Amino acid sequence: MKPAPFEYMAPESVDAALQLKARHGAGAQWLAGGQSLIPSLNFRCLKPDYVIDLNGLRELSYIRFESGQGVRLGGMTRYHELEHSDVIRQHAPMMHDAIPYIAHDAIRSRGTLGGSLAYADPAAELPTVTTALRARYLLRSESSERWVQAEDFFVGMFQTVMQPDELLIEVEIPLPKAGAAWGFIERSRRHGDRVLMGVAATLTLQPDGTCADARLVYQNGAPAPRLAPQAAASLNGKALTDEHIVAAAKQAAYEEIDPESDVHASSAFRRQLAFELTQRALRDARERGTAAISEEGAGA
Amino acid sequence: MSVQCVGEPILRNEDERLLKGDALFTDDVQLPGLLHAAFLRSPYGHARILSIDVEAARQSAGVLGVYTAKDIGSLMNPAPLIVPPPPIEGLVFNQRTHTALASSKVRHVGEPIAMVVAESRYLAEDAIEKIHVDFEQLPVHLDIEDSLQAAESFVHDDLESNLAAHVVQRRGDYEKAKAEAHRVITRRFTYDRGIAAPIENRCVVADWNRMGKRLTVWDTTQAPIPIRNGLAGMLGLTENQVRVIAPHIGGAFGAKLMAFYSEEMLVPWASMQLERPVRWTEDRHENFYSTSHERGQVHEAEIAVDQEGHILGIKDVFIHDTGAYNNYGLTLPINSQCCLLGLYHIPSYYSEFRVAFTNKTLVAPYRGAGRQHGVFVIERLLDSVARELNIDRAEIRRRNLIPPDAFPYDHKIIYQDFAPLVYDSGNYEPVLRKAMDMIDYDTFIRDVQPRLRAEGRRVGIGIVTYAEGTGIGPYEGARVQVLGSGKVLVVTGVGTQGQGHYTSFAQLAAQQLGVDVTDVEVVTGDTDQFHWGTGTFASRGAVVAGNAVNAAATAVREKVIHLAADLLSVSVDEIDLVDGKAIHRADPEKSMTLGQLAAAANPTRGAVRPGTEPGLEATRYFGPERGTTAFGAHAAILEVEQGTYQIKVLEYVVVHDCGKVINPMIVEGQVHGGVAQGIGNAFLEQLVFDDQGRIKNANLRDFLLPTALEVPRMKCGHEETPSPLNPMGVKGTGEAGAIPVGPLFAQALDDAFSDVRLEILDIPLNSSTLWHSVQEQGENQVAIHEWT
Ligand SMILES: Cc1cc2nc3c(=O)[nH]c(=O)nc-3n(C[C@H](O)[C@H](O)[C@H](O)COP(=O)(O)OP(=O)(O)OC[C@H]3O[C@@H](n4cnc5c(N)ncnc54)[C@H](O)[C@@H]3O)c2cc1C
C-alpha cells in the first residue's frame, strides 16, 4: 500500500497553483487534507503524475461573516476550525451541529471543507448540509471564475461539475431569513462511520405557524446529495402537524430517494431510516422555528 | 513468610514501556542495508496460472530479486500440518496445506504468487505492478454448503470433492432419547466469517549472518520455538543456527499462531539468498487476505427434552469452512463440537461435522476458536426450549447444570488435545446466581421491563453460560535465576501479545523468592534464551507456563534457603525470604541479600563441594495430563432505538471462574478485551465476499471493529473453583469474554421483540438485518403500544 511515483509541488499562491493545474490538468491532483486522496494514492486507485499541495495556501483558509450577505468560508478551511468557530455556531448552526459526525478528531483536524465538497462522497456531511443551506461555491481556473449553486454541483458518486483545471476557492452560505429553522440527524453503525442515512431539513416558519421554503436533503440517499422537492413542497403553506410530517417523510423516503444496498445495510432499511429520521428532523425544525417566532415576538 | 503478591491486582510491569513507546515491536527493528519485500497476490478466487512473466519487474529500479514458485526450491514443499487430527474412530481428514508461493493454480484471492525484494517497499510495489500473469479462471466455491455439493473444479484437483474432513462423535443413544422426549425442537444456525484484526499487522524481519552462519528472525508469532525448529528444517540449518525472536506483539488473538505463513518462510529464505537483511510488514489490506480467518459454520441442530425442560439429548450436524487449506487440522470444529456441551448434563449427544474446502483464505483459531459456535447453538436451543415450555431462561439453564458433586465430569467424547473431554472441577450454580443478582434479573423482568415498555422503550435482557476449555498441553518450561544484582530473571518459551505475562509470571517468582514484582524481569519469546515449548494459545500461558515458572521459582527458593542457612549457620526452617533478603526469623539482623547469595553461589576461586551446581538457578517443565475447564455466565440488558434499530448496551455483567486468580486486574482486562471482541463478532464484524471471492469490506472503514464507544462498562464478578490438574489450581481465561456474546445479544434482542416472537438464528447481526428479521415476523408500527 504505497503510492506509485509522482512529482510533488507546493505552490505558494493560488495563482501559481492554478497555473500548475492549467498545465498538468487531469494528470495532477490537488492535495488538501489528504484524508481521502492519500488512501486513494496508497491503494494505487489514483496514479497522478503530479500532486499539487494546497496546504501552503493560507489565503484559502478563512471564516468570515459579512453582514447583509452571509458567511464566506475558504476552501482550505479545516473541519476543526469550522467546528470551533463562533461565526459558524451563530450563523450556520446546522453546520456546527453536523461537523462532529464527521469521522473523529484526528481526521477533522486535517480534512477540509473544499476537499469534502470536491471529493463528493454521497455519504459525506458537508455536501448535504451546504445544499440544505442553499450555499454556492466559487470555482476558479487560471483563466476564469464561476459560482455554482450547491444543488447543481454534485452530479454523481464522486462526481461534480468541476473541470480538471478548477479549484474550489470559497463557499458562501446566505443569511437565514426570519423564522428560519432546521433539523439535521444521521445514523451510522458506529459514531463517525460513513453514514447509513442522514437528512438535513431547512424551512422558515411564518408567524402564523405555517411552513415555507422547506428543503429536504438526503445524505447517502442517492449517488449524490438528493433533494426531495415534492415532499418539501407538500409542507409549504401548511402548519407542521405530525400528520403532514409523517406524510412528507413517507413520500421522501419511499418515492424521492434512491438509496443503495451495501455491506452495511439494505436499500429497504435505508428507506426505513430515512422515514424515521425525516420525521425527527422536521419535528426538531418545528421546535426551533416555534422558539424563534416566540423570541422574535417577545423582542418586538 | 513473604508478602502475598499472587492474587493481588498488581500494576503491570510492562505498561510503562508500552505507554512510552519503549517496547520493541518487529517493525521497529532497524538493520543496516535492510531490504524490503512485497508480494504479488492473486486477484482471483480460483484460477489456473498459465504463465508468469517477471522480466520487466527484474529490470525495475531498486530491485534485487523477483521470485516465483520455480525459483524457491524446497520451500515449495507443502507447509507442515500444525495439529494432526485426534484419534477419533472413522475420522476422515484430507490434509492439504499451502505452499509458499502458488504454482499451478491459485485457490483464494490474496494467495501469494511472487515475491519482490527491493531497496524500499515503494520500489518493490512498483515492480509488483510490472509482473504479468496469465490466468484461466475457474468456478469459485464460496458458500460452504454449495461447496460440498459441487461436482467439479474442486479446490484441490486431486480430491474427488471439496470435503476436507468428516467426523462423528457420540455419547449414549440420541435416537432413543428423542423417541422418549416430551418435545423435540430443531433449528438451523449460521455463524459467519470474520477476522481477528489485531492492531499490529504481521511482520517478519530476517538477517542472515554469512560469517557467523546464523539466521536471526524477528517475527510477530505466537509460537517462536516451533518457527525456529521448522525454519531450520526448511532452510537446511541446525536449530542452533536459527534464532527466532517474537518481541512485543500488538495483539494476535490466534491469527499469529498459524505457522507457517508464506511470508515467514520466504523472508528468511530471501535474506539467505541475498545475504542482506529483509523485512516484510503486512499492510492492512493484505491482512484481510493473507492472515487466517475464522468463524464460518452452519448448524442443523436438534434438542430433545422432557416436560420440565431437562435435556435428554442433542443432535448437531454442521459444516465448518476451512478455506482453501487446512493447516490447523480439526481444532476449530472439534472445539465447536465439545463446547456445545457447555455447563450442562447432556446424557446423549450425536455430533457430526463435515469440513469444506472453499476458495477463501485459510481458517485458523481466532480468540474463542470454534467455541463461540458451539455455545451459540446450545444457548439458542435452550432459549427455544424455554420459550416453548414457558420456562424462565435462567431457570432452564439452572435445571440442566452439571451438579457440583459430579466432577470430574466425563462428556465421553474426545477434545482438541486428543484427551477425553473431562471437566476437572466446577461449581456452576453460584456463577449463574451471581450474574442474575448483579444484573437484578428478577427485578428487571418483574418491574423494570414492563415500565420501560409502557414508555415505549424496547429493552431486553439476556443471560447465558459457557465453558471454556483452557490450559492444554503438551508442556512449557521456565528458567528462574537470581542475578548478581539480587534481581530475579524469569525466562520462558511462550511468546507474549499483551496478556500481562511480564507481571503475572513475575508475581509467581516474586511470591516464592520474597522480592518486589518490579525486581523480576521476565523474558519471553526468544529462542536463544529458552528453546523448549510450543507457544501462547488456547488460554494456556498462565496454566502451563505459569506452573513451570512457579515450579522453577520454588526450586530456586529451596537453593536460596539452603545456601543462606549454610552461610548464616542456622537451620533451613529458620530462614524467611523477605524484601530481597534471606533473614534469620528469630534475629532479622542476621541476613544476606539475594545478590550476596547469588555471588556466593558462583565462586570465582577456591573449591566447591563435589556435585555442586553453580548459581541460584533452576529450570522446570510443566505438562498437564489434560486441559482444565473454566466457566462463567454473562448477562446484559440491551435497548433498541425505535425506528432506527440501533442497539445500545445498558448493562453488562460477567461472572467468571478461572480457578485460582494470579492477578484479578489482569483477568478483568482479559474479560474486557474478550467482551469487546465478542461484541464485534456479534454485531459489527462480518467479511462480505463478492462472487469472485474478493472481500467487499477489506478495510477498517467497512469492516467495523468495536471502539471504546461501542464497548460498555462491565461489571465483573469472580468465583474461584481451583483446578485439581495443576499445583497452583489455576485455569485459563484468555477467551472467556469473547465466547458467549453472540447468543447473549440474540437472546436479549429476542426479548426486546418478544411481542413479535423474534428469534435470531444468525450471527453476526446488524441493525439492517435485525430490522428485516422483525419485518418478517410481521411487526407493525402499533405493536409496541399494545404491550402490556
Ligand atoms: C477514517 C476516516 C473517516 C472519515 N469519515 C468521514 C465522515 O464521517 N464524513 C465525511 O464527510 N468524511 C469523512 N471522511 C473523509 C474526510 O472528510 C475527507 O477529509 C474529505 O472527504 C476530503 O477532504 P480532504 O481535505 O482530506 O481532501 P483530500 O483528501 O486532500 O482531497 C480529496 C479530493 O478532492 C480534491 N480537492 C481537495 N481540495 C480541493 C479544492 N479546494 N478544490 C478542488 N479539488 C479539491 C483532491 O484533489 C482529491 O481528489 C473520513 C476519512 C477518514 C480517513
Short mmCIF file of N, CA, C and O and ligand atoms in Angstrom, two decimals, chain A residues 29-39 46 54 60 75-76 79 101-104 107 110-116 118-119 121 123-127 162 166-169 192-195 219, chain B residues 701, ligand 1:
data_model
loop_
_atom_site.label_atom_id
_atom_site.label_comp_id
_atom_site.label_asym_id
_atom_site.label_seq_id
_atom_site.Cartn_x
_atom_site.Cartn_y
_atom_site.Cartn_z
N GLN A 29 -3.28 16.11 -9.19
CA GLN A 29 -4.32 16.10 -8.15
C GLN A 29 -4.01 17.18 -7.13
O GLN A 29 -2.86 17.33 -6.71
N TRP A 30 -5.06 17.92 -6.75
CA TRP A 30 -4.89 18.82 -5.60
C TRP A 30 -4.75 17.98 -4.35
O TRP A 30 -5.49 17.01 -4.18
N LEU A 31 -3.89 18.38 -3.45
CA LEU A 31 -3.82 17.75 -2.12
C LEU A 31 -4.29 18.76 -1.09
O LEU A 31 -3.67 19.79 -0.89
N ALA A 32 -5.44 18.45 -0.47
CA ALA A 32 -5.94 19.33 0.61
C ALA A 32 -5.62 18.64 1.94
O ALA A 32 -4.45 18.49 2.29
N GLY A 33 -6.63 18.16 2.67
CA GLY A 33 -6.36 17.48 3.94
C GLY A 33 -5.77 16.10 3.76
O GLY A 33 -5.22 15.51 4.68
N GLY A 34 -5.92 15.56 2.55
CA GLY A 34 -5.32 14.27 2.24
C GLY A 34 -6.05 13.07 2.82
O GLY A 34 -5.62 11.93 2.63
N GLN A 35 -7.15 13.27 3.51
CA GLN A 35 -7.81 12.17 4.20
C GLN A 35 -8.51 11.22 3.22
O GLN A 35 -8.78 10.08 3.56
N SER A 36 -8.78 11.68 2.06
CA SER A 36 -9.33 10.80 1.01
C SER A 36 -8.30 10.56 -0.09
O SER A 36 -8.19 9.47 -0.62
N LEU A 37 -7.55 11.61 -0.43
CA LEU A 37 -6.59 11.47 -1.52
C LEU A 37 -5.48 10.47 -1.18
O LEU A 37 -5.13 9.61 -2.00
N ILE A 38 -4.92 10.57 0.00
CA ILE A 38 -3.77 9.72 0.34
C ILE A 38 -4.14 8.23 0.29
O ILE A 38 -3.42 7.43 -0.31
N PRO A 39 -5.27 7.84 0.90
CA PRO A 39 -5.64 6.42 0.73
C PRO A 39 -5.80 6.02 -0.73
O PRO A 39 -5.37 4.93 -1.13
N LEU A 46 -5.60 5.89 -7.68
CA LEU A 46 -5.21 7.08 -8.43
C LEU A 46 -3.70 7.03 -8.60
O LEU A 46 -2.99 6.74 -7.64
N LEU A 54 -1.99 22.04 -1.53
CA LEU A 54 -2.65 23.31 -1.24
C LEU A 54 -2.38 23.79 0.18
O LEU A 54 -2.85 24.85 0.58
N LEU A 60 -6.49 30.60 1.51
CA LEU A 60 -7.72 29.84 1.29
C LEU A 60 -8.34 29.34 2.57
O LEU A 60 -9.28 28.55 2.56
N GLY A 75 -11.85 27.56 0.90
CA GLY A 75 -11.85 26.15 0.51
C GLY A 75 -10.93 25.28 1.35
O GLY A 75 -11.17 24.09 1.53
N MET A 76 -9.85 25.87 1.89
CA MET A 76 -8.90 25.08 2.70
C MET A 76 -9.20 25.17 4.20
O MET A 76 -8.36 24.78 5.02
N TYR A 79 -12.06 21.19 9.04
CA TYR A 79 -13.27 20.87 9.81
C TYR A 79 -13.17 21.39 11.23
O TYR A 79 -14.13 21.91 11.78
N TYR A 101 -20.17 14.81 13.55
CA TYR A 101 -20.46 13.49 12.98
C TYR A 101 -19.41 13.06 11.97
O TYR A 101 -19.38 11.92 11.52
N ILE A 102 -18.57 14.01 11.52
CA ILE A 102 -17.56 13.65 10.53
C ILE A 102 -16.41 12.94 11.24
O ILE A 102 -15.67 13.55 12.01
N ALA A 103 -16.29 11.67 10.98
CA ALA A 103 -15.14 10.89 11.47
C ALA A 103 -14.80 11.21 12.92
O ALA A 103 -15.67 11.25 13.78
N HIS A 104 -13.50 11.43 13.17
CA HIS A 104 -13.00 11.63 14.52
C HIS A 104 -12.06 12.83 14.51
O HIS A 104 -11.65 13.30 13.46
N ILE A 107 -9.08 13.15 12.09
CA ILE A 107 -9.42 13.38 10.68
C ILE A 107 -9.95 14.81 10.51
O ILE A 107 -9.67 15.47 9.54
N ARG A 110 -7.39 17.62 10.01
CA ARG A 110 -6.73 17.75 8.70
C ARG A 110 -7.73 18.00 7.57
O ARG A 110 -7.47 18.80 6.67
N GLY A 111 -8.84 17.29 7.57
CA GLY A 111 -9.78 17.36 6.46
C GLY A 111 -10.32 18.76 6.26
O GLY A 111 -10.43 19.54 7.20
N THR A 112 -10.63 19.07 5.00
CA THR A 112 -11.03 20.44 4.67
C THR A 112 -12.43 20.48 4.05
O THR A 112 -12.91 19.49 3.49
N LEU A 113 -13.02 21.67 4.13
CA LEU A 113 -14.32 21.92 3.51
C LEU A 113 -14.25 21.68 2.01
O LEU A 113 -15.06 20.95 1.43
N GLY A 114 -13.27 22.30 1.35
CA GLY A 114 -13.15 22.16 -0.11
C GLY A 114 -12.91 20.72 -0.51
O GLY A 114 -13.46 20.23 -1.50
N GLY A 115 -12.09 20.03 0.29
CA GLY A 115 -11.80 18.62 -0.01
C GLY A 115 -13.06 17.79 0.07
O GLY A 115 -13.32 16.94 -0.79
N SER A 116 -13.85 18.03 1.07
CA SER A 116 -15.08 17.25 1.24
C SER A 116 -16.03 17.48 0.06
O SER A 116 -16.60 16.52 -0.47
N ALA A 118 -15.29 18.69 -3.02
CA ALA A 118 -14.70 18.25 -4.29
C ALA A 118 -14.70 16.73 -4.40
O ALA A 118 -14.90 16.17 -5.47
N TYR A 119 -14.51 16.06 -3.26
CA TYR A 119 -14.47 14.60 -3.27
C TYR A 119 -15.85 14.02 -3.57
O TYR A 119 -15.99 12.99 -4.21
N ASP A 121 -18.38 12.61 -1.90
CA ASP A 121 -18.87 11.34 -1.39
C ASP A 121 -20.32 11.55 -0.97
O ASP A 121 -20.60 12.43 -0.15
N ALA A 123 -22.04 10.08 1.01
CA ALA A 123 -22.26 9.84 2.45
C ALA A 123 -21.65 10.94 3.31
O ALA A 123 -21.78 10.91 4.52
N ALA A 124 -21.00 11.93 2.69
CA ALA A 124 -20.35 12.97 3.48
C ALA A 124 -21.37 13.98 4.00
O ALA A 124 -22.44 14.17 3.42
N GLU A 125 -21.00 14.63 5.10
CA GLU A 125 -21.93 15.56 5.73
C GLU A 125 -22.05 16.88 4.99
O GLU A 125 -23.15 17.40 4.74
N LEU A 126 -20.89 17.49 4.65
CA LEU A 126 -20.96 18.89 4.22
C LEU A 126 -21.59 19.10 2.84
O LEU A 126 -22.24 20.12 2.62
N PRO A 127 -21.46 18.17 1.91
CA PRO A 127 -22.23 18.36 0.67
C PRO A 127 -23.73 18.48 0.94
O PRO A 127 -24.40 19.37 0.39
N MET A 162 -17.00 20.23 -11.64
CA MET A 162 -15.70 20.90 -11.72
C MET A 162 -14.88 20.40 -12.91
O MET A 162 -14.87 19.22 -13.21
N GLU A 166 -9.91 23.47 -12.43
CA GLU A 166 -10.56 24.35 -11.44
C GLU A 166 -10.19 23.99 -10.00
O GLU A 166 -9.92 22.83 -9.69
N LEU A 167 -10.29 25.03 -9.18
CA LEU A 167 -10.05 24.88 -7.76
C LEU A 167 -11.26 25.44 -7.02
O LEU A 167 -11.78 26.51 -7.40
N LEU A 168 -11.72 24.74 -6.00
CA LEU A 168 -12.83 25.25 -5.20
C LEU A 168 -12.25 26.27 -4.20
O LEU A 168 -11.50 25.89 -3.31
N ILE A 169 -12.61 27.52 -4.42
CA ILE A 169 -11.98 28.61 -3.67
C ILE A 169 -12.75 28.95 -2.41
O ILE A 169 -12.18 29.17 -1.35
N GLY A 192 -19.08 8.26 13.84
CA GLY A 192 -18.01 8.70 12.95
C GLY A 192 -17.89 7.88 11.68
O GLY A 192 -17.13 8.22 10.78
N ASP A 193 -18.63 6.76 11.60
CA ASP A 193 -18.58 5.96 10.38
C ASP A 193 -19.31 6.64 9.24
O ASP A 193 -20.12 7.53 9.45
N ARG A 194 -19.03 6.13 8.05
CA ARG A 194 -19.80 6.50 6.89
C ARG A 194 -21.27 6.33 7.25
O ARG A 194 -21.68 5.28 7.73
N VAL A 195 -22.04 7.33 6.97
CA VAL A 195 -23.41 7.34 7.46
C VAL A 195 -24.26 6.29 6.74
O VAL A 195 -24.05 5.98 5.57
N GLN A 219 -28.43 12.53 2.81
CA GLN A 219 -27.04 12.12 2.78
C GLN A 219 -27.06 10.60 2.61
O GLN A 219 -27.69 9.90 3.42
N ARG B 701 -12.53 0.79 7.32
CA ARG B 701 -13.68 1.69 7.20
C ARG B 701 -14.96 0.87 7.17
O ARG B 701 -15.96 1.25 7.76
C1 LIG C 1 -11.28 7.24 8.84
C2 LIG C 1 -11.99 8.29 8.02
C3 LIG C 1 -13.31 8.55 8.31
C4 LIG C 1 -13.98 9.53 7.58
N1 LIG C 1 -15.28 9.78 7.90
C5 LIG C 1 -15.93 10.78 7.27
C6 LIG C 1 -17.25 11.16 7.63
O1 LIG C 1 -17.86 10.58 8.55
N2 LIG C 1 -17.84 12.14 6.94
C7 LIG C 1 -17.21 12.81 5.93
O2 LIG C 1 -17.78 13.73 5.35
N3 LIG C 1 -15.97 12.49 5.57
C8 LIG C 1 -15.31 11.51 6.21
N4 LIG C 1 -14.02 11.19 5.83
C9 LIG C 1 -13.43 11.86 4.67
C10 LIG C 1 -12.81 13.18 5.09
O3 LIG C 1 -13.81 14.06 5.48
C11 LIG C 1 -12.01 13.76 3.95
O4 LIG C 1 -11.13 14.64 4.56
C12 LIG C 1 -12.72 14.52 2.89
O5 LIG C 1 -13.61 13.74 2.20
C13 LIG C 1 -11.73 15.08 1.87
O6 LIG C 1 -11.16 16.21 2.39
P1 LIG C 1 -9.61 16.43 2.38
O7 LIG C 1 -9.40 17.85 2.73
O8 LIG C 1 -8.97 15.43 3.21
O9 LIG C 1 -9.29 16.24 0.82
P2 LIG C 1 -8.17 15.41 0.07
O10 LIG C 1 -8.19 14.02 0.51
O11 LIG C 1 -6.89 16.13 0.12
O12 LIG C 1 -8.74 15.52 -1.39
C14 LIG C 1 -9.87 14.82 -1.82
C15 LIG C 1 -10.11 15.09 -3.31
O13 LIG C 1 -10.60 16.41 -3.50
C16 LIG C 1 -9.70 17.17 -4.32
N5 LIG C 1 -9.67 18.52 -3.72
C17 LIG C 1 -9.32 18.79 -2.44
N6 LIG C 1 -9.49 20.10 -2.21
C18 LIG C 1 -9.92 20.67 -3.35
C19 LIG C 1 -10.29 22.00 -3.71
N7 LIG C 1 -10.25 23.01 -2.84
N8 LIG C 1 -10.71 22.20 -4.98
C20 LIG C 1 -10.78 21.18 -5.87
N9 LIG C 1 -10.46 19.92 -5.58
C21 LIG C 1 -10.03 19.67 -4.32
C22 LIG C 1 -8.40 16.42 -4.26
O14 LIG C 1 -7.63 16.63 -5.42
C23 LIG C 1 -8.85 14.99 -4.15
O15 LIG C 1 -9.18 14.47 -5.39
C24 LIG C 1 -13.32 10.25 6.55
C25 LIG C 1 -11.98 9.98 6.27
C26 LIG C 1 -11.31 9.03 7.00
C27 LIG C 1 -9.86 8.77 6.71
#
